[in-house]
Amino acid sequence: MTDSAAAPTGRRPRKRLHYGEGREALLNAAVRVVARGGLRRLTYRAVAEEAGVTHGLVVHHFGSRDALIEAALAHTIRTSLSRSALEPGTGEIADFSTGLSEMVTADPGTQAFQYELLLESRRRPELLPQIRELYDEYFDASRRELGRMLPAGANEALARLVFAALDGLVLHQLVLGEPEITDAALEQLRSLLRLAASTGGPGDAGGPGDLSQASTGPHRGL
């Protein structure tokens, strides 16, 4: 990794960190650097300055820029899934994605980091495996929770449709603010899910990727 990108102007006091604590601090610092300045700003020096440590500690923990990116992406997956209530596990529609707007408000950097990498993968195909892994985690969590909520379960296409709605709401709030709009839209989504649950839901009748049963016949609902 080169240090050609400008480092933050104000130097932070360096501090001694234990192994686990240091790695976590560096991952959080990497996310903040990318969220603020884009992936091109991600250097050893920038991450070290953000975390208040020496750049040698970044090298020690990750070894390469690509390893740092991959680890930071995995870190944001764990963080987002734990905070988003995408999969509360209750099977209650009222619990689905509660706290989504609060998550964006409290931690916009994590979301911005993911969108930065998503766009960067169009220019750098080597990032696509990590991006696919990220979204597969989200799709799987959506499908599992929809399966708990809907009597007939949920096929892959329905899970992707529902997650696309959530993803769009996060992006809009990240850019435009207005968490109350996010909350109102989520309640509308839950109303559609309640309707689907009351009529049997689309389930897997149309096979993976087929939503035809969601709009016609006895499974009409979503």
Short mmCIF file of C-alpha atoms in Angstrom, two decimals, residues 8-199:
data_model
loop_
_atom_site.label_atom_id
_atom_site.label_comp_id
_atom_site.label_asym_id
_atom_site.label_seq_id
_atom_site.Cartn_x
_atom_site.Cartn_y
_atom_site.Cartn_z
CA PRO A 8 -5.72 13.72 8.15
CA THR A 9 -4.25 17.06 9.15
CA GLY A 10 -4.54 16.71 12.92
CA ARG A 11 -2.32 13.98 14.32
CA ARG A 12 -3.87 11.81 17.00
CA PRO A 13 -1.82 10.73 20.02
CA ARG A 14 -0.54 7.22 19.53
CA LYS A 15 -1.74 4.63 21.99
CA ARG A 16 -0.86 1.08 22.99
CA LEU A 17 -3.54 -1.47 22.14
CA HIS A 18 -3.94 -5.16 22.91
CA TYR A 19 -4.13 -7.53 19.94
CA GLY A 20 -7.91 -7.98 19.69
CA GLU A 21 -8.63 -4.40 20.63
CA GLY A 22 -6.06 -3.12 18.14
CA ARG A 23 -7.45 -5.11 15.23
CA GLU A 24 -11.00 -3.96 15.96
CA ALA A 25 -9.87 -0.34 16.24
CA LEU A 26 -8.07 -0.56 12.91
CA LEU A 27 -11.08 -2.07 11.16
CA ASN A 28 -13.32 0.69 12.49
CA ALA A 29 -10.74 3.26 11.44
CA ALA A 30 -10.56 1.79 7.92
CA VAL A 31 -14.34 1.99 7.60
CA ARG A 32 -14.33 5.64 8.67
CA VAL A 33 -11.50 6.53 6.26
CA VAL A 34 -13.29 4.98 3.28
CA ALA A 35 -16.68 6.41 4.28
CA ARG A 36 -15.19 9.89 4.48
CA GLY A 37 -12.84 9.93 1.50
CA GLY A 38 -13.54 6.89 -0.66
CA LEU A 39 -11.46 3.79 -1.24
CA ARG A 40 -8.64 5.78 -2.86
CA ARG A 41 -7.93 7.32 0.56
CA LEU A 42 -7.37 3.96 2.22
CA THR A 43 -3.66 3.80 3.05
CA TYR A 44 -1.69 2.42 5.97
CA ARG A 45 -0.89 5.94 7.08
CA ALA A 46 -4.49 7.19 6.88
CA VAL A 47 -5.81 4.23 8.89
CA ALA A 48 -3.04 4.57 11.46
CA GLU A 49 -3.71 8.29 11.88
CA GLU A 50 -7.43 7.66 12.25
CA ALA A 51 -6.86 4.98 14.89
CA GLY A 52 -4.10 6.91 16.65
CA VAL A 53 -1.44 4.20 16.23
CA THR A 54 1.68 3.62 14.13
CA HIS A 55 1.29 2.47 10.54
CA GLY A 56 3.44 -0.57 11.41
CA LEU A 57 0.54 -1.91 13.48
CA VAL A 58 -1.67 -1.90 10.37
CA VAL A 59 0.97 -3.90 8.50
CA HIS A 60 1.29 -6.29 11.42
CA HIS A 61 -2.42 -7.08 11.54
CA PHE A 62 -3.28 -7.20 7.85
CA GLY A 63 -0.14 -7.35 5.72
CA SER A 64 -1.72 -5.94 2.57
CA ARG A 65 -4.29 -3.40 1.51
CA ASP A 66 -6.49 -6.11 -0.03
CA ALA A 67 -6.44 -8.07 3.23
CA LEU A 68 -7.46 -4.93 5.11
CA ILE A 69 -10.33 -4.28 2.68
CA GLU A 70 -11.56 -7.86 2.96
CA ALA A 71 -11.38 -7.84 6.76
CA ALA A 72 -13.14 -4.46 6.98
CA LEU A 73 -15.91 -5.68 4.70
CA ALA A 74 -16.42 -8.81 6.80
CA HIS A 75 -16.47 -6.57 9.88
CA THR A 76 -19.23 -4.39 8.40
CA ILE A 77 -21.28 -7.50 7.54
CA ARG A 78 -21.21 -8.61 11.18
CA THR A 79 -21.93 -5.09 12.41
CA SER A 80 -24.82 -4.42 10.03
CA LEU A 81 -26.52 -7.78 10.56
CA SER A 82 -26.35 -7.44 14.33
CA ARG A 83 -27.73 -3.89 14.33
CA SER A 84 -30.29 -3.97 11.53
CA ALA A 85 -32.83 -6.40 13.08
CA LEU A 86 -33.01 -7.92 9.59
CA GLU A 87 -33.24 -11.30 11.26
CA PRO A 88 -34.67 -10.89 14.78
CA GLY A 89 -35.62 -14.57 14.75
CA THR A 90 -39.06 -14.04 16.29
CA GLY A 91 -41.15 -14.63 13.18
CA GLU A 92 -43.17 -11.55 14.15
CA ILE A 93 -43.73 -9.12 11.29
CA ALA A 94 -43.81 -6.22 13.74
CA ASP A 95 -40.18 -6.98 14.63
CA PHE A 96 -38.91 -7.07 11.05
CA SER A 97 -36.15 -4.48 10.50
CA THR A 98 -37.11 -2.45 13.54
CA GLY A 99 -34.41 0.08 14.31
CA LEU A 100 -33.25 0.35 10.68
CA SER A 101 -33.47 4.15 10.58
CA GLU A 102 -31.74 4.40 13.97
CA MET A 103 -28.92 2.20 12.68
CA VAL A 104 -28.31 4.52 9.72
CA THR A 105 -28.45 7.59 11.93
CA ALA A 106 -26.10 6.13 14.54
CA ASP A 107 -23.56 4.57 12.17
CA PRO A 108 -23.69 6.09 8.67
CA GLY A 109 -20.01 5.30 8.10
CA THR A 110 -20.58 1.54 7.94
CA GLN A 111 -23.29 1.94 5.33
CA ALA A 112 -21.27 4.46 3.31
CA PHE A 113 -18.28 2.08 3.37
CA GLN A 114 -20.37 -0.72 1.88
CA TYR A 115 -21.79 1.47 -0.88
CA GLU A 116 -18.31 2.77 -1.69
CA LEU A 117 -17.06 -0.78 -2.18
CA LEU A 118 -20.17 -1.71 -4.13
CA LEU A 119 -19.50 1.05 -6.67
CA GLU A 120 -15.76 0.44 -6.68
CA SER A 121 -16.35 -3.20 -7.65
CA ARG A 122 -17.60 -1.97 -11.04
CA ARG A 123 -14.10 -0.63 -11.69
CA ARG A 124 -12.23 -3.36 -9.82
CA PRO A 125 -13.76 -6.80 -10.50
CA GLU A 126 -11.44 -8.39 -7.93
CA LEU A 127 -13.70 -6.89 -5.26
CA LEU A 128 -16.78 -8.72 -6.57
CA PRO A 129 -16.27 -11.92 -4.53
CA GLN A 130 -16.36 -9.91 -1.28
CA ILE A 131 -19.37 -7.91 -2.48
CA ARG A 132 -21.21 -11.09 -3.45
CA GLU A 133 -20.43 -12.53 -0.03
CA LEU A 134 -21.77 -9.40 1.62
CA TYR A 135 -25.06 -9.48 -0.27
CA ASP A 136 -25.45 -13.24 0.02
CA GLU A 137 -25.35 -12.78 3.80
CA TYR A 138 -28.12 -10.20 3.55
CA PHE A 139 -30.21 -12.25 1.12
CA ASP A 140 -29.94 -15.36 3.29
CA ALA A 141 -30.88 -13.46 6.45
CA SER A 142 -33.89 -11.94 4.65
CA ARG A 143 -35.05 -15.29 3.37
CA ARG A 144 -34.72 -17.01 6.73
CA GLU A 145 -36.76 -14.33 8.51
CA LEU A 146 -39.39 -14.20 5.76
CA GLY A 147 -39.64 -17.97 6.09
CA ARG A 148 -40.49 -17.54 9.75
CA MET A 149 -43.09 -14.85 9.04
CA LEU A 150 -44.89 -16.30 6.00
CA PRO A 151 -46.75 -19.62 6.32
CA ALA A 152 -45.62 -20.77 2.85
CA GLY A 153 -42.06 -19.54 3.30
CA ALA A 154 -40.21 -17.31 0.85
CA ASN A 155 -38.41 -18.03 -2.40
CA GLU A 156 -35.12 -16.44 -3.38
CA ALA A 157 -36.68 -13.78 -5.57
CA LEU A 158 -39.02 -12.59 -2.80
CA ALA A 159 -36.12 -12.38 -0.37
CA ARG A 160 -34.17 -10.28 -2.84
CA LEU A 161 -37.15 -8.05 -3.53
CA VAL A 162 -37.71 -7.35 0.15
CA PHE A 163 -34.04 -6.75 0.80
CA ALA A 164 -33.82 -4.43 -2.22
CA ALA A 165 -36.53 -2.30 -0.61
CA LEU A 166 -34.57 -2.17 2.65
CA ASP A 167 -31.31 -1.44 0.85
CA GLY A 168 -32.93 1.42 -1.07
CA LEU A 169 -34.32 2.92 2.12
CA VAL A 170 -30.89 2.82 3.75
CA LEU A 171 -29.27 4.50 0.75
CA HIS A 172 -31.94 7.21 0.58
CA GLN A 173 -31.63 7.99 4.28
CA LEU A 174 -27.86 7.99 4.06
CA VAL A 175 -27.98 10.62 1.31
CA LEU A 176 -31.17 12.54 2.06
CA GLY A 177 -31.71 12.04 5.78
CA GLU A 178 -35.39 11.92 6.76
CA PRO A 179 -35.45 8.85 9.05
CA GLU A 180 -39.18 9.36 9.53
CA ILE A 181 -39.67 8.56 5.83
CA THR A 182 -37.71 5.35 6.34
CA ASP A 183 -39.92 4.37 9.28
CA ALA A 184 -43.14 5.11 7.36
CA ALA A 185 -41.97 3.08 4.37
CA LEU A 186 -41.00 0.17 6.62
CA GLU A 187 -44.46 0.12 8.13
CA GLN A 188 -45.93 -0.06 4.62
CA LEU A 189 -43.63 -2.99 3.87
CA ARG A 190 -44.78 -4.74 7.03
CA SER A 191 -48.41 -4.18 5.98
CA LEU A 192 -47.70 -5.95 2.70
CA LEU A 193 -46.05 -8.81 4.57
CA ARG A 194 -49.08 -9.10 6.88
CA LEU A 195 -51.31 -9.31 3.81
CA ALA A 196 -49.08 -12.00 2.32
CA ALA A 197 -49.12 -13.93 5.59
CA SER A 198 -52.91 -13.77 5.84
CA THR A 199 -53.37 -15.16 2.32
#
